Coordinates of C-alpha atoms in Angstrom, one line a residue:
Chain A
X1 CA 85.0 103.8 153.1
X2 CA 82.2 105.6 150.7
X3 CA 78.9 104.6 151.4
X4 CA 76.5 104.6 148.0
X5 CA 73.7 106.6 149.1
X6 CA 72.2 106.9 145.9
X7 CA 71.1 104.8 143.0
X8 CA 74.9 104.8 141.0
X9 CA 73.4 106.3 137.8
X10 CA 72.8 109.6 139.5
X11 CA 76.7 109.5 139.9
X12 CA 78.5 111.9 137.4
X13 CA 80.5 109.3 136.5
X14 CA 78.0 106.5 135.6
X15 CA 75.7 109.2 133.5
X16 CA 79.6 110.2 132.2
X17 CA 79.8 106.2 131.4
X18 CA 76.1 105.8 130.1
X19 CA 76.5 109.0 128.0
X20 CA 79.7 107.4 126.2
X21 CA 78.1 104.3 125.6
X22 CA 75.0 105.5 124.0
X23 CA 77.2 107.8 121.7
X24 CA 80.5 106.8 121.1
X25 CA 80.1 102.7 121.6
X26 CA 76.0 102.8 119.9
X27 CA 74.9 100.9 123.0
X28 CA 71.8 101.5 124.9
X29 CA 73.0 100.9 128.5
X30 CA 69.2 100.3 130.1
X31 CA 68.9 97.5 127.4
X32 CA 71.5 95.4 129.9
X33 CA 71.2 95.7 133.6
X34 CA 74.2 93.6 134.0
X35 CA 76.4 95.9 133.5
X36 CA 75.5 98.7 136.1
X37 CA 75.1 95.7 138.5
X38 CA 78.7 94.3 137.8
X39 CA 79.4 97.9 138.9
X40 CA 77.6 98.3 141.7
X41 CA 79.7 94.7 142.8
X42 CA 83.2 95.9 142.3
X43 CA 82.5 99.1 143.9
X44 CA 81.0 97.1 147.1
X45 CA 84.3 95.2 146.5
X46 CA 86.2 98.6 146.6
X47 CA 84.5 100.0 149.0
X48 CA 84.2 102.8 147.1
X49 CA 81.5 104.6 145.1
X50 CA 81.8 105.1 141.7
X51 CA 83.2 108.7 141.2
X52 CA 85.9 107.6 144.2
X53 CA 86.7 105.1 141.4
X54 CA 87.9 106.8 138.7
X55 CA 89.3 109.7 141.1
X56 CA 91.6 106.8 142.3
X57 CA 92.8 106.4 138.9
X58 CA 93.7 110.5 138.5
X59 CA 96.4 112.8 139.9
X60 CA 95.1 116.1 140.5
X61 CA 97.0 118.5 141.9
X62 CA 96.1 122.3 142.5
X63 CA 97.0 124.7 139.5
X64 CA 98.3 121.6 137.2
X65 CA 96.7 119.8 134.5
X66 CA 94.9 116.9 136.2
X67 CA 96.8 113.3 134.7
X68 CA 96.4 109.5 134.9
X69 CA 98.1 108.4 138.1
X70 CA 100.4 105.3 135.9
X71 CA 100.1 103.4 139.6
X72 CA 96.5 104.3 140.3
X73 CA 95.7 102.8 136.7
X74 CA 97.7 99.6 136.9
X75 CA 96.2 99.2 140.7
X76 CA 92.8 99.3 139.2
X77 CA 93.7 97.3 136.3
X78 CA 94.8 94.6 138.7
X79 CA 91.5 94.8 140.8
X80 CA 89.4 94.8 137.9
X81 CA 91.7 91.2 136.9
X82 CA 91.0 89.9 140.3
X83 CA 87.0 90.9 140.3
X84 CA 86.9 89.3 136.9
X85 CA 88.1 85.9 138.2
X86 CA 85.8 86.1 141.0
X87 CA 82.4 85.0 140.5
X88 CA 83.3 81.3 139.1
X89 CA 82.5 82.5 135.8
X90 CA 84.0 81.2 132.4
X91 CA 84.5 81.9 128.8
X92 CA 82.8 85.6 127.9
X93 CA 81.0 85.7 131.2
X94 CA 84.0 85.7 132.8
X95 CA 85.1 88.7 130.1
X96 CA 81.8 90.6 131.1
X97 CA 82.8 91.5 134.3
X98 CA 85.9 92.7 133.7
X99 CA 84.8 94.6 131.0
X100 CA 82.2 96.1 131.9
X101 CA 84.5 98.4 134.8
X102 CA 86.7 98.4 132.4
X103 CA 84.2 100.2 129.8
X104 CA 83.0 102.0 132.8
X105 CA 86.5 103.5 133.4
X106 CA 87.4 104.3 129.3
X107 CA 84.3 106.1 128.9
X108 CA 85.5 108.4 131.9
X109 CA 89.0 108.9 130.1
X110 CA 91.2 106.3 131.8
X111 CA 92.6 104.8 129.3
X112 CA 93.1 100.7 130.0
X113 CA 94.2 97.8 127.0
X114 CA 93.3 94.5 128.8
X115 CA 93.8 92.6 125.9
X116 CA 91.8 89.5 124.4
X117 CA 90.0 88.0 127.5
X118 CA 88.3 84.9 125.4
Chain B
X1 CA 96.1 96.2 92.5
X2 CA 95.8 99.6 91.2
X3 CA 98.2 102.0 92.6
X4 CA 95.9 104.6 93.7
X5 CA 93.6 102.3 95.2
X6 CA 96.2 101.0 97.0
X7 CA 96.8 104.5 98.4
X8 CA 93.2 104.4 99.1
X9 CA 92.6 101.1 100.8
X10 CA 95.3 101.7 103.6
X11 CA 94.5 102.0 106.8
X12 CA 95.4 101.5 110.3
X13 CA 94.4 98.2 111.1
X14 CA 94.0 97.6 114.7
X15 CA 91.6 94.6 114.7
X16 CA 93.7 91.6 113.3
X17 CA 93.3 87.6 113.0
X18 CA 95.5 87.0 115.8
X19 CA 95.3 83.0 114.9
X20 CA 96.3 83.4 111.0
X21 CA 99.7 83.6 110.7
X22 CA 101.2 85.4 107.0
X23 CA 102.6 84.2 104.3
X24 CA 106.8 84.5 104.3
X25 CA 106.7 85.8 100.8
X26 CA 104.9 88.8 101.5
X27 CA 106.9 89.8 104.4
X28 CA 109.6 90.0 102.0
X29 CA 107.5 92.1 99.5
X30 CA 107.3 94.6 102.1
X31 CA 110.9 94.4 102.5
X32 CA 112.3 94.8 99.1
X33 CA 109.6 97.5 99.0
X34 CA 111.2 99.3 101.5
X35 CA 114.4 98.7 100.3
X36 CA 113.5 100.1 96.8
X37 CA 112.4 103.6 98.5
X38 CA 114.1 107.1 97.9
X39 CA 117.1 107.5 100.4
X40 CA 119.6 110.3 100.1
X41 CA 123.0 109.6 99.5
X42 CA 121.8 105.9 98.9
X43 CA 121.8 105.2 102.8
X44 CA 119.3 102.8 103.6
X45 CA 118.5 104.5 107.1
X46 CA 115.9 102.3 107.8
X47 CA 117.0 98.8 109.3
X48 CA 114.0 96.4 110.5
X49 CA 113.7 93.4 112.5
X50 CA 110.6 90.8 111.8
X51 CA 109.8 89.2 114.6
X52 CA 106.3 86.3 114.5
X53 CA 104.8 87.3 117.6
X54 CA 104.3 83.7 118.6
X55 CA 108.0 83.4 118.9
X56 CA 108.3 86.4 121.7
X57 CA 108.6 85.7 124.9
X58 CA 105.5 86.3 126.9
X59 CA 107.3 88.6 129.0
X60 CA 108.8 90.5 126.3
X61 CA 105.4 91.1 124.5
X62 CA 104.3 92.2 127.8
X63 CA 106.9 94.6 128.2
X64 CA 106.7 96.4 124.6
X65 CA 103.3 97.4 125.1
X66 CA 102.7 101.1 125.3
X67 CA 99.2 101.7 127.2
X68 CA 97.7 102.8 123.7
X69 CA 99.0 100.1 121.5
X70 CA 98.9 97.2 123.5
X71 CA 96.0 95.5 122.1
X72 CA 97.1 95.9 118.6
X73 CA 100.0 94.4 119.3
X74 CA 99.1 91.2 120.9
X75 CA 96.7 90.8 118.1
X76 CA 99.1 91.0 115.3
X77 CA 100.6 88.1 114.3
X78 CA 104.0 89.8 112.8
X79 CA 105.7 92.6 114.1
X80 CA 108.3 94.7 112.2
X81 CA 110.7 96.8 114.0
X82 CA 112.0 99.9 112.4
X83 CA 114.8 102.2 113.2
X84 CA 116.9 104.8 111.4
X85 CA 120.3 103.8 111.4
X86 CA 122.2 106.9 111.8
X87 CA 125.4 105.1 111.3
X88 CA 124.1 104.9 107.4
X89 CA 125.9 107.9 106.6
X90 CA 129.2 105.9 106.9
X91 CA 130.5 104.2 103.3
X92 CA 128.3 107.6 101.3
X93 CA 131.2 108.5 100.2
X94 CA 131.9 104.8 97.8
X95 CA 128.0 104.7 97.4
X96 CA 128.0 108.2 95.4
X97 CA 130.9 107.6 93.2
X98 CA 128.7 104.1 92.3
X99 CA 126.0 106.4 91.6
X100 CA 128.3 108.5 89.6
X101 CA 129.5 105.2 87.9
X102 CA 125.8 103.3 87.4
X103 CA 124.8 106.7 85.7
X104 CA 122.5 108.0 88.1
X105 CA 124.8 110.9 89.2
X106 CA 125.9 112.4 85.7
X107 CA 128.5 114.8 84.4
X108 CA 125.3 116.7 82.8
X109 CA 124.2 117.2 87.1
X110 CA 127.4 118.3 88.0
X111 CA 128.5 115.0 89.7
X112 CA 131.9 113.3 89.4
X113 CA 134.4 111.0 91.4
X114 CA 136.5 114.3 92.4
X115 CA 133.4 116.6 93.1
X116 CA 132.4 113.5 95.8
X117 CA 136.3 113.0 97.1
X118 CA 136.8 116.8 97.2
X119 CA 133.6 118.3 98.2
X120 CA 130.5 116.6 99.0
X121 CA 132.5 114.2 101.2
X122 CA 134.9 116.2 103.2
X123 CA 132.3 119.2 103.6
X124 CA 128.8 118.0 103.8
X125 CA 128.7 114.7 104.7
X126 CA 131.6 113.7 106.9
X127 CA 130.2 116.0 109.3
X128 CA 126.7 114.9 109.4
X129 CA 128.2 111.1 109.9
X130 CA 130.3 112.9 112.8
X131 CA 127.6 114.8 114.4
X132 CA 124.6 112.0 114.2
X133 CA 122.9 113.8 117.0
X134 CA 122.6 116.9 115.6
X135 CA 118.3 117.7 114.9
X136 CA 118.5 118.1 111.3
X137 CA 120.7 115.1 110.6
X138 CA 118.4 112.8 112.7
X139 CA 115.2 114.3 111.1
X140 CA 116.7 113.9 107.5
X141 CA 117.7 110.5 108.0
X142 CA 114.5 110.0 110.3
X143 CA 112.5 110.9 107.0
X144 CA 113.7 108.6 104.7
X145 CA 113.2 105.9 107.1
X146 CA 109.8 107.4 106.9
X147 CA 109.3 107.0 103.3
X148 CA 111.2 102.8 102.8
X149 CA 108.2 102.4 106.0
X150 CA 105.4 103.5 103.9
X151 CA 106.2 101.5 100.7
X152 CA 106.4 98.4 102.9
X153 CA 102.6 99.3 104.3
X154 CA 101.4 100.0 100.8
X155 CA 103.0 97.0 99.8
X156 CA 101.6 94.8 102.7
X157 CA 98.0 96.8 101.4
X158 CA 98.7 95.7 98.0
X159 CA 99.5 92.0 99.1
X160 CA 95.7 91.7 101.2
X161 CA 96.9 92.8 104.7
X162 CA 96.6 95.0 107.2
X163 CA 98.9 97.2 109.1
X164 CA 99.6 99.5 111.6
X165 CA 102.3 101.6 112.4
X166 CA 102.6 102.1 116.3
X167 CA 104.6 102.6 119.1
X168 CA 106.5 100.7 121.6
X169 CA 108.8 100.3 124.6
X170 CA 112.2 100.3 122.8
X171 CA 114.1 98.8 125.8
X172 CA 111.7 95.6 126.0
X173 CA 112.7 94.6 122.5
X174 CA 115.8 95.9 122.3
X175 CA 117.3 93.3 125.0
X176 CA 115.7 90.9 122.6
X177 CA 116.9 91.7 119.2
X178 CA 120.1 93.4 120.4
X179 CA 119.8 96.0 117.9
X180 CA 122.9 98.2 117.1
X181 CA 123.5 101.2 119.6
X182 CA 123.4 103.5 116.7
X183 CA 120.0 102.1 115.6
X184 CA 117.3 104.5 116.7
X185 CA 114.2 102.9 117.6
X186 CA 111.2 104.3 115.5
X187 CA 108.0 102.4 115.5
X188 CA 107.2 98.7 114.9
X189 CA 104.7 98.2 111.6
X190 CA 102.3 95.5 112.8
X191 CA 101.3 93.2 110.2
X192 CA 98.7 90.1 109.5
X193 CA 94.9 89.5 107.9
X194 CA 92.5 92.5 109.0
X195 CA 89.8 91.1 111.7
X196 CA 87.7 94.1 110.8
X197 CA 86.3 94.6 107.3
X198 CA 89.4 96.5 105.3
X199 CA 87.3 99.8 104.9
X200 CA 87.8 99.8 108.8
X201 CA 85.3 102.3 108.7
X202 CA 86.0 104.2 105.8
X203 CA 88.9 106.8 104.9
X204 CA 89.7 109.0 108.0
X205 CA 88.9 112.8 108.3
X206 CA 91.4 114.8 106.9
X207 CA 92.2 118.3 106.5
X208 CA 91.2 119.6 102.8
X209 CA 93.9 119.7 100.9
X210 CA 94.0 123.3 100.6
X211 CA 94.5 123.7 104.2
X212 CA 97.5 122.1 104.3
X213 CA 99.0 122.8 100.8
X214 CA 100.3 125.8 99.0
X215 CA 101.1 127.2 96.1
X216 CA 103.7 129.5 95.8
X217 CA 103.7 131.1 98.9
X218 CA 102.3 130.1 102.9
X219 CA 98.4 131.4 103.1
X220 CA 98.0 130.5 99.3
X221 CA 96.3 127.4 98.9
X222 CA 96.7 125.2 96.2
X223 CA 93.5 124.5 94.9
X224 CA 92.3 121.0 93.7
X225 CA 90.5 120.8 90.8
X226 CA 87.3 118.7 91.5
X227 CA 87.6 116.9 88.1
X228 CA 90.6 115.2 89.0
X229 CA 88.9 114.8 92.6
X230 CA 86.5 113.0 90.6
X231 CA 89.0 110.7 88.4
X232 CA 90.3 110.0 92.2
X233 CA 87.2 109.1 93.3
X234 CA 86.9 106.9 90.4
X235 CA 90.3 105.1 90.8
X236 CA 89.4 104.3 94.5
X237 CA 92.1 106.8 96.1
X238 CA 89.1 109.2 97.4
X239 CA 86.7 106.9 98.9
X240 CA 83.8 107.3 101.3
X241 CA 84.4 109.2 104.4
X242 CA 84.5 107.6 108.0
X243 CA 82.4 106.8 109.7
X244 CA 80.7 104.2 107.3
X245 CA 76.9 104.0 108.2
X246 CA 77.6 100.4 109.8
X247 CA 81.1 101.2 111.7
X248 CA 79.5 101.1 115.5
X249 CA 77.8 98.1 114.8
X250 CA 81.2 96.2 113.5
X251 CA 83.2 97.6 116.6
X252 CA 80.7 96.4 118.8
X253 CA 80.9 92.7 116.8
X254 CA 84.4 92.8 117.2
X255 CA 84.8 93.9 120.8
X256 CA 82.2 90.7 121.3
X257 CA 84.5 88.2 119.4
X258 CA 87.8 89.0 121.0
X259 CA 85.9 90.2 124.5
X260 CA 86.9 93.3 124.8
X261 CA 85.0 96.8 126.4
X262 CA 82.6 98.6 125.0

């Protein structure tokens, strides 16, 4: 188990995240909150910090091009289902959650397709 | 429509109405587009199957999805599946002599019912039809499938819709359509009514023309001429560049509607 022992944008990962938002998706990520907190949930539902979240999702092994693990990705994709049902809420809410891991993992290259969630 | 701006309007839709289904009759426009394309020794190589996505099992659709493509295929309301049929080569033989005889094969080319028993039969194209797994005969046939799939999509732009040409898992939909074993699975051409504004953006980046064309030898570009880039401009083949001023803003409105990241 990681502990987070730092505020999570000072993680590579989330400044990765915040970078792609603000220039690929035109979103100012300090303008919503929500999102960094719906983070900060699933990895205290992980137990694991955020870079230990997207390494999950990678195969790396020494000398080779580093991939997409196929079962790391559809693990994750299945947590990130479960974490978006939790929380009793509905309609786009409920799609917030999900999506805002979900955006947190695409901006750091692992490609997911969740399909409509309204 | 316009031809050109037909030309010019297509793009690869991947936001679609998922809840507007499309009209019958211009699934079939697409079709006898297709049919209508160039094909060497009048083989249709390219064989399709529509399917409504409404009428796939939930598994199946499931199952087709490739990681990249799966969204734009749940939101596309018809699917076409394409493959070259490389068992088209069979019958070339009776299809060329009916060229010879509906005068489009002519003495004045050389062609003639003895020249295709004799020659272009027994040498040429028996053997292709006997070695379908050979590259080149899979990449000839592969590219006039190429060319029937294009006409459909700049039909289906002509007709108002959108589509996308895109992968999938061939042995998902294979167990449901049962296609032919000599049918090789290409792509499947999504169709139905663009979600997203049709400029989608606006034409994508391309190479100039003179980097990928050339005139009489490699390294030798062919120059355009900018007047005629003009009188493309003009006809609505060359049109504004993506990404159009407001394209964040739409993906961001669309990503909202169907909830999706961002």
């Amino acid at each position: 188990m990681a502990s987070i022992n730092k505020p999570l944008e000072e993680y590579a990962s989330v400044k990765t995240w915040y970078q792609g938002l603000r220039e690929q998706s035109g979103v100012e990520p300090n303008e919503d909150k929500s999102r960094l907190e719906l983070l900060a949930e699933f990895c205290a539902t992980l137990e694991l910090d955020p870079d230990e979240i997207v390494a999950a999702c990678l195969l790396r092994k020494e000398g080779k091009e580093t991939k997409i693990s196929i079962k790391g990705r559809r693990s994750m994709a299945e947590r990130i289902t479960d974490f978006q049902a939790k929380g009793g809420a509905e309609g786009r809410e409920r799609a917030k959650r999900g999506n805002a891991v979900r955006s947190f993992l695409i901006h750091n290259g692992i490609q997911l397709q969740s399909g409509i969630q309204i | 429509m316009e031809f050109k701006e037909v030309v010019g309007r297509r793009r690869s839709i991947r936001y679609f109405q998922s809840w507007r289904s499309v009209e019958r009759e211009k699934i079939q426009i697409m079709l006898e587009a297709a049919r209508l394309a160039s094909c060497a020794v009048n083989a249709t190589f390219l064989k399709a199957i529509v399917m409504i996505r409404d009428n796939i099992p939930r598994e199946t659709l499931d199952a087709l999805k490739t990681p990249v493509s799966g969204l734009t295929i749940e939101l596309a309301p018809v699917h076409i599946y394409t493959y070259v049929d490389m068992g088209a080569y069979k019958g070339a033989q009776a299809r060329l002599k009916k060229l010879v005889d509906v005068g489009a094969l002519n003495i004045s080319h050389g062609w003639s019912h003895k020249f295709v028993d004799e020659f272009v039969w027994p040498n040429i194209l028996k053997p292709l039809a006997e070695n379908p797994n050979l590259a080149s005969v899979a990449a000839s046939a592969a590219s006039d499938a190429g060319i029937a799939i294009c006409q459909a999509m700049l039909a289906g732009v002509d007709e108002g819709l959108g589509v996308c040409l895109t992968a999938f898992q061939h042995d998902a939909i294979n167990k449901l359509v049962k296609a032919p074993k000599d049918w090789i699975p290409l792509w499947v051409l999504l169709v139905g009514y663009p979600a997203e504004s049709w400029e989608a953006g606006g034409q994508r980046p391309r190479p100039p023309l003179e980097e990928i064309f050339f005139e009489g030898e490699y390294g030798k570009p062919f120059k355009g001429d900018p007047k005629v880039t003009e009188q493309m401009k003009a006809a609505k083949m060359i049109q504004a560049q993506a990404p159009l001023p407001w394209r964040k803003e739409e993906i961001k409105a669309l990503a909202r509607m169907f909830g999706l990241p961002e």
